[in-house]
Amino acid sequence: MIVNKFNHKGWNQYSNIARNPGQVDDKVVVGTHRDSVNLNLPMDLPSPGAYDDTSGSITILEAYNLIFDQIKRENFTPYNTLEFHWYSAEEIGLLESHEIYNHYANINTLVTGMFQQDMSGFTRGTIDSSSEIHFGMATDFVSPELTKFVQLIIDTYTDIPYRTDEFGYITSDHGSANKSGYPSAFMMEALPQSLKAKDN
């Protein structure tokens, strides 16, 4: 596993890309963002970001640890090259992921699929709003085929249902992959309307 920084010219925070070479160079990407912003006074108040989006960062870090441990233990090479991305500058307009996927497109990198995790694992807000616990999945600015594949995985391996909706705008970094022509899917712990404003 190789971990690199992806530096930027317009801001100080870098992104991290952890890469496990596969049998082919085609990439499967799991992404999240590691920046946060205070929505009330973004330039003056702290932005701890435990929910948005340390939760997503820890979710994919745990996936990274489990997959890497299995690769080491069983001494095998996945078919596709696996990449885990922790993006900077998501909250101010998906700047980092846009730059990365633009770069990939410009050098003809093949990304067979990108899966974005943003705000994961917090169920209290869903319960408090009298909603059933569920996975929330976007149906706009994503690949319908990859989204259906993720739904199949949910149905096969969990007892938690999923709900889908058009969010109406590009909500996270999957939109950058989609805009650059790469299939993407986006999941969070519930649809936004199932969460209370105070949750974040």
Short mmCIF file of C-alpha atoms in Angstrom, two decimals:
data_model
loop_
_atom_site.label_atom_id
_atom_site.label_comp_id
_atom_site.label_asym_id
_atom_site.label_seq_id
_atom_site.Cartn_x
_atom_site.Cartn_y
_atom_site.Cartn_z
CA MET A 1 0.00 0.00 0.00
CA ILE A 2 1.35 3.40 -1.01
CA VAL A 3 0.10 6.62 0.61
CA ASN A 4 0.72 9.94 -1.15
CA LYS A 5 -0.16 13.58 -0.63
CA PHE A 6 -1.92 15.42 -3.43
CA ASN A 7 -0.91 19.06 -3.09
CA HIS A 8 -2.72 22.08 -4.50
CA LYS A 9 -1.77 25.54 -5.63
CA GLY A 10 -4.81 27.42 -4.37
CA TRP A 11 -4.99 26.29 -0.72
CA ASN A 12 -2.78 24.78 1.97
CA GLN A 13 -4.63 21.61 2.91
CA TYR A 14 -3.56 18.57 0.90
CA SER A 15 -5.48 15.41 0.12
CA ASN A 16 -4.37 11.85 0.85
CA ILE A 17 -4.49 9.00 -1.63
CA ALA A 18 -3.80 5.44 -0.42
CA ARG A 19 -3.15 3.09 -3.32
CA ASN A 20 -2.89 -0.68 -3.54
CA PRO A 21 -1.62 -1.78 -6.97
CA GLY A 22 -3.79 -4.35 -8.69
CA GLN A 23 -3.27 -6.75 -11.56
CA VAL A 24 -4.38 -3.91 -13.85
CA ASP A 25 -4.05 -0.14 -13.54
CA ASP A 26 -7.83 0.44 -13.75
CA LYS A 27 -8.87 2.07 -10.49
CA VAL A 28 -11.69 1.46 -8.05
CA VAL A 29 -11.90 4.51 -5.78
CA VAL A 30 -13.51 4.91 -2.37
CA GLY A 31 -13.66 8.55 -1.34
CA THR A 32 -14.59 10.98 1.40
CA HIS A 33 -13.62 14.51 2.38
CA ARG A 34 -11.54 15.51 5.38
CA ASP A 35 -12.27 19.22 5.58
CA SER A 36 -15.10 20.83 7.53
CA VAL A 37 -16.67 24.26 7.74
CA ASN A 38 -18.70 26.15 10.32
CA LEU A 39 -21.86 27.13 8.47
CA ASN A 40 -22.66 30.10 10.72
CA LEU A 41 -19.35 31.98 10.70
CA PRO A 42 -16.96 29.91 8.59
CA MET A 43 -14.07 32.36 8.85
CA ASP A 44 -14.34 32.95 12.61
CA LEU A 45 -15.62 29.89 14.47
CA PRO A 46 -14.07 26.42 14.89
CA SER A 47 -15.17 23.68 12.53
CA PRO A 48 -14.69 20.39 14.37
CA GLY A 49 -16.53 18.34 11.73
CA ALA A 50 -17.08 15.17 13.77
CA TYR A 51 -20.14 14.33 11.70
CA ASP A 52 -19.35 16.11 8.43
CA ASP A 53 -17.09 14.54 7.69
CA THR A 54 -14.88 12.74 10.19
CA SER A 55 -17.56 10.04 10.18
CA GLY A 56 -17.03 9.39 6.47
CA SER A 57 -13.26 9.56 6.90
CA ILE A 58 -13.30 6.92 9.64
CA THR A 59 -15.72 4.72 7.67
CA ILE A 60 -13.40 4.44 4.69
CA LEU A 61 -10.31 4.21 6.94
CA GLU A 62 -11.83 1.13 8.55
CA ALA A 63 -12.60 -0.34 5.11
CA TYR A 64 -9.01 0.41 4.08
CA ASN A 65 -7.67 -1.36 7.20
CA LEU A 66 -9.85 -4.45 6.69
CA ILE A 67 -9.01 -4.78 3.00
CA PHE A 68 -5.29 -4.16 3.48
CA ASP A 69 -5.13 -6.69 6.34
CA GLN A 70 -6.80 -9.31 4.15
CA ILE A 71 -4.44 -8.58 1.25
CA LYS A 72 -1.43 -9.04 3.56
CA ARG A 73 -2.84 -12.10 5.31
CA GLU A 74 -3.83 -13.95 2.15
CA ASN A 75 -0.99 -12.57 0.00
CA PHE A 76 -3.15 -11.82 -3.01
CA THR A 77 -3.32 -9.02 -5.54
CA PRO A 78 -6.76 -7.57 -6.33
CA TYR A 79 -7.67 -7.40 -10.00
CA ASN A 80 -8.25 -3.63 -10.00
CA THR A 81 -5.97 -1.08 -8.41
CA LEU A 82 -7.65 0.13 -5.20
CA GLU A 83 -7.49 3.77 -4.13
CA PHE A 84 -8.84 5.42 -1.01
CA HIS A 85 -9.14 9.21 -1.25
CA TRP A 86 -9.45 11.76 1.57
CA TYR A 87 -10.22 15.06 -0.18
CA SER A 88 -9.57 18.58 1.01
CA ALA A 89 -11.68 21.61 0.04
CA GLU A 90 -14.98 19.79 -0.43
CA GLU A 91 -17.02 22.22 1.63
CA ILE A 92 -16.02 25.21 -0.49
CA GLY A 93 -17.02 23.69 -3.81
CA LEU A 94 -15.55 20.20 -4.33
CA LEU A 95 -12.30 21.86 -5.39
CA GLU A 96 -9.94 19.03 -4.52
CA SER A 97 -11.87 16.12 -5.98
CA HIS A 98 -12.57 18.17 -9.11
CA GLU A 99 -8.83 18.75 -9.51
CA ILE A 100 -7.98 15.07 -8.99
CA TYR A 101 -10.58 13.72 -11.44
CA ASN A 102 -9.70 16.39 -13.99
CA HIS A 103 -6.09 15.23 -13.68
CA TYR A 104 -7.11 11.58 -14.07
CA ALA A 105 -9.17 12.41 -17.17
CA ASN A 106 -6.34 14.45 -18.70
CA ILE A 107 -3.87 11.56 -18.38
CA ASN A 108 -6.48 8.98 -19.53
CA THR A 109 -6.71 7.17 -16.21
CA LEU A 110 -9.48 4.57 -16.20
CA VAL A 111 -11.63 4.65 -13.06
CA THR A 112 -14.12 1.79 -13.23
CA GLY A 113 -16.08 3.07 -10.24
CA MET A 114 -16.03 5.65 -7.44
CA PHE A 115 -17.97 5.26 -4.18
CA GLN A 116 -18.36 8.30 -1.91
CA GLN A 117 -19.03 8.18 1.84
CA ASP A 118 -20.12 11.43 3.49
CA MET A 119 -21.76 11.57 6.92
CA SER A 120 -22.11 7.95 7.96
CA GLY A 121 -23.25 5.98 10.98
CA PHE A 122 -25.26 8.57 12.91
CA THR A 123 -28.70 7.03 13.45
CA ARG A 124 -30.01 9.07 16.38
CA GLY A 125 -31.18 11.89 14.15
CA THR A 126 -33.14 9.47 12.00
CA ILE A 127 -34.77 7.86 15.04
CA ASP A 128 -35.54 11.24 16.64
CA SER A 129 -37.34 12.31 13.48
CA SER A 130 -39.49 9.14 13.67
CA SER A 131 -37.96 7.69 10.53
CA GLU A 132 -36.86 4.11 9.99
CA ILE A 133 -33.10 3.61 10.04
CA HIS A 134 -31.95 3.36 6.44
CA PHE A 135 -29.14 4.10 4.02
CA GLY A 136 -29.72 7.20 1.92
CA MET A 137 -28.65 7.03 -1.73
CA ALA A 138 -28.54 9.78 -4.32
CA THR A 139 -30.04 9.09 -7.73
CA ASP A 140 -28.84 12.26 -9.44
CA PHE A 141 -25.26 13.11 -10.48
CA VAL A 142 -24.38 9.41 -10.10
CA SER A 143 -24.11 6.31 -12.26
CA PRO A 144 -27.45 4.43 -12.21
CA GLU A 145 -25.65 1.12 -12.84
CA LEU A 146 -23.14 1.55 -10.02
CA THR A 147 -25.89 2.77 -7.68
CA LYS A 148 -27.92 -0.37 -8.42
CA PHE A 149 -24.84 -2.47 -7.69
CA VAL A 150 -24.41 -0.79 -4.29
CA GLN A 151 -28.10 -1.41 -3.58
CA LEU A 152 -27.58 -5.09 -4.40
CA ILE A 153 -24.71 -5.22 -1.89
CA ILE A 154 -26.91 -3.56 0.75
CA ASP A 155 -29.71 -6.08 0.14
CA THR A 156 -27.29 -9.02 0.22
CA TYR A 157 -25.14 -8.18 3.24
CA THR A 158 -27.23 -6.00 5.58
CA ASP A 159 -30.63 -5.97 7.25
CA ILE A 160 -30.89 -2.20 6.80
CA PRO A 161 -33.00 -0.98 3.87
CA TYR A 162 -32.02 1.84 1.55
CA ARG A 163 -34.02 4.81 0.35
CA THR A 164 -33.30 6.86 -2.74
CA ASP A 165 -33.94 10.43 -3.75
CA GLU A 166 -32.78 13.15 -6.10
CA PHE A 167 -30.87 15.59 -3.94
CA GLY A 168 -31.18 18.34 -6.55
CA TYR A 169 -27.54 19.41 -6.50
CA ILE A 170 -24.08 17.85 -6.36
CA THR A 171 -23.86 17.04 -2.67
CA SER A 172 -20.36 15.60 -2.41
CA ASP A 173 -17.21 14.54 -4.24
CA HIS A 174 -18.88 11.79 -6.27
CA GLY A 175 -20.15 14.66 -8.43
CA SER A 176 -16.59 15.51 -9.47
CA ALA A 177 -15.98 11.94 -10.62
CA ASN A 178 -19.29 11.92 -12.46
CA LYS A 179 -18.53 15.26 -14.13
CA SER A 180 -15.22 13.87 -15.42
CA GLY A 181 -17.00 10.88 -16.95
CA TYR A 182 -16.34 8.33 -14.22
CA PRO A 183 -19.17 6.18 -12.78
CA SER A 184 -19.89 7.11 -9.18
CA ALA A 185 -22.30 6.31 -6.35
CA PHE A 186 -23.06 8.20 -3.15
CA MET A 187 -24.40 6.89 0.14
CA MET A 188 -24.96 8.50 3.53
CA GLU A 189 -26.61 7.15 6.66
CA ALA A 190 -30.05 8.53 5.77
CA LEU A 191 -31.77 10.79 3.31
CA PRO A 192 -31.33 14.45 4.33
CA GLN A 193 -35.04 14.96 5.02
CA SER A 194 -34.83 12.21 7.67
CA LEU A 195 -32.29 14.17 9.69
CA LYS A 196 -32.89 17.08 12.03
CA ALA A 197 -31.09 20.36 11.40
CA LYS A 198 -29.47 20.23 14.84
CA ASP A 199 -27.82 16.86 14.06
CA ASN A 200 -24.83 18.56 12.52
#
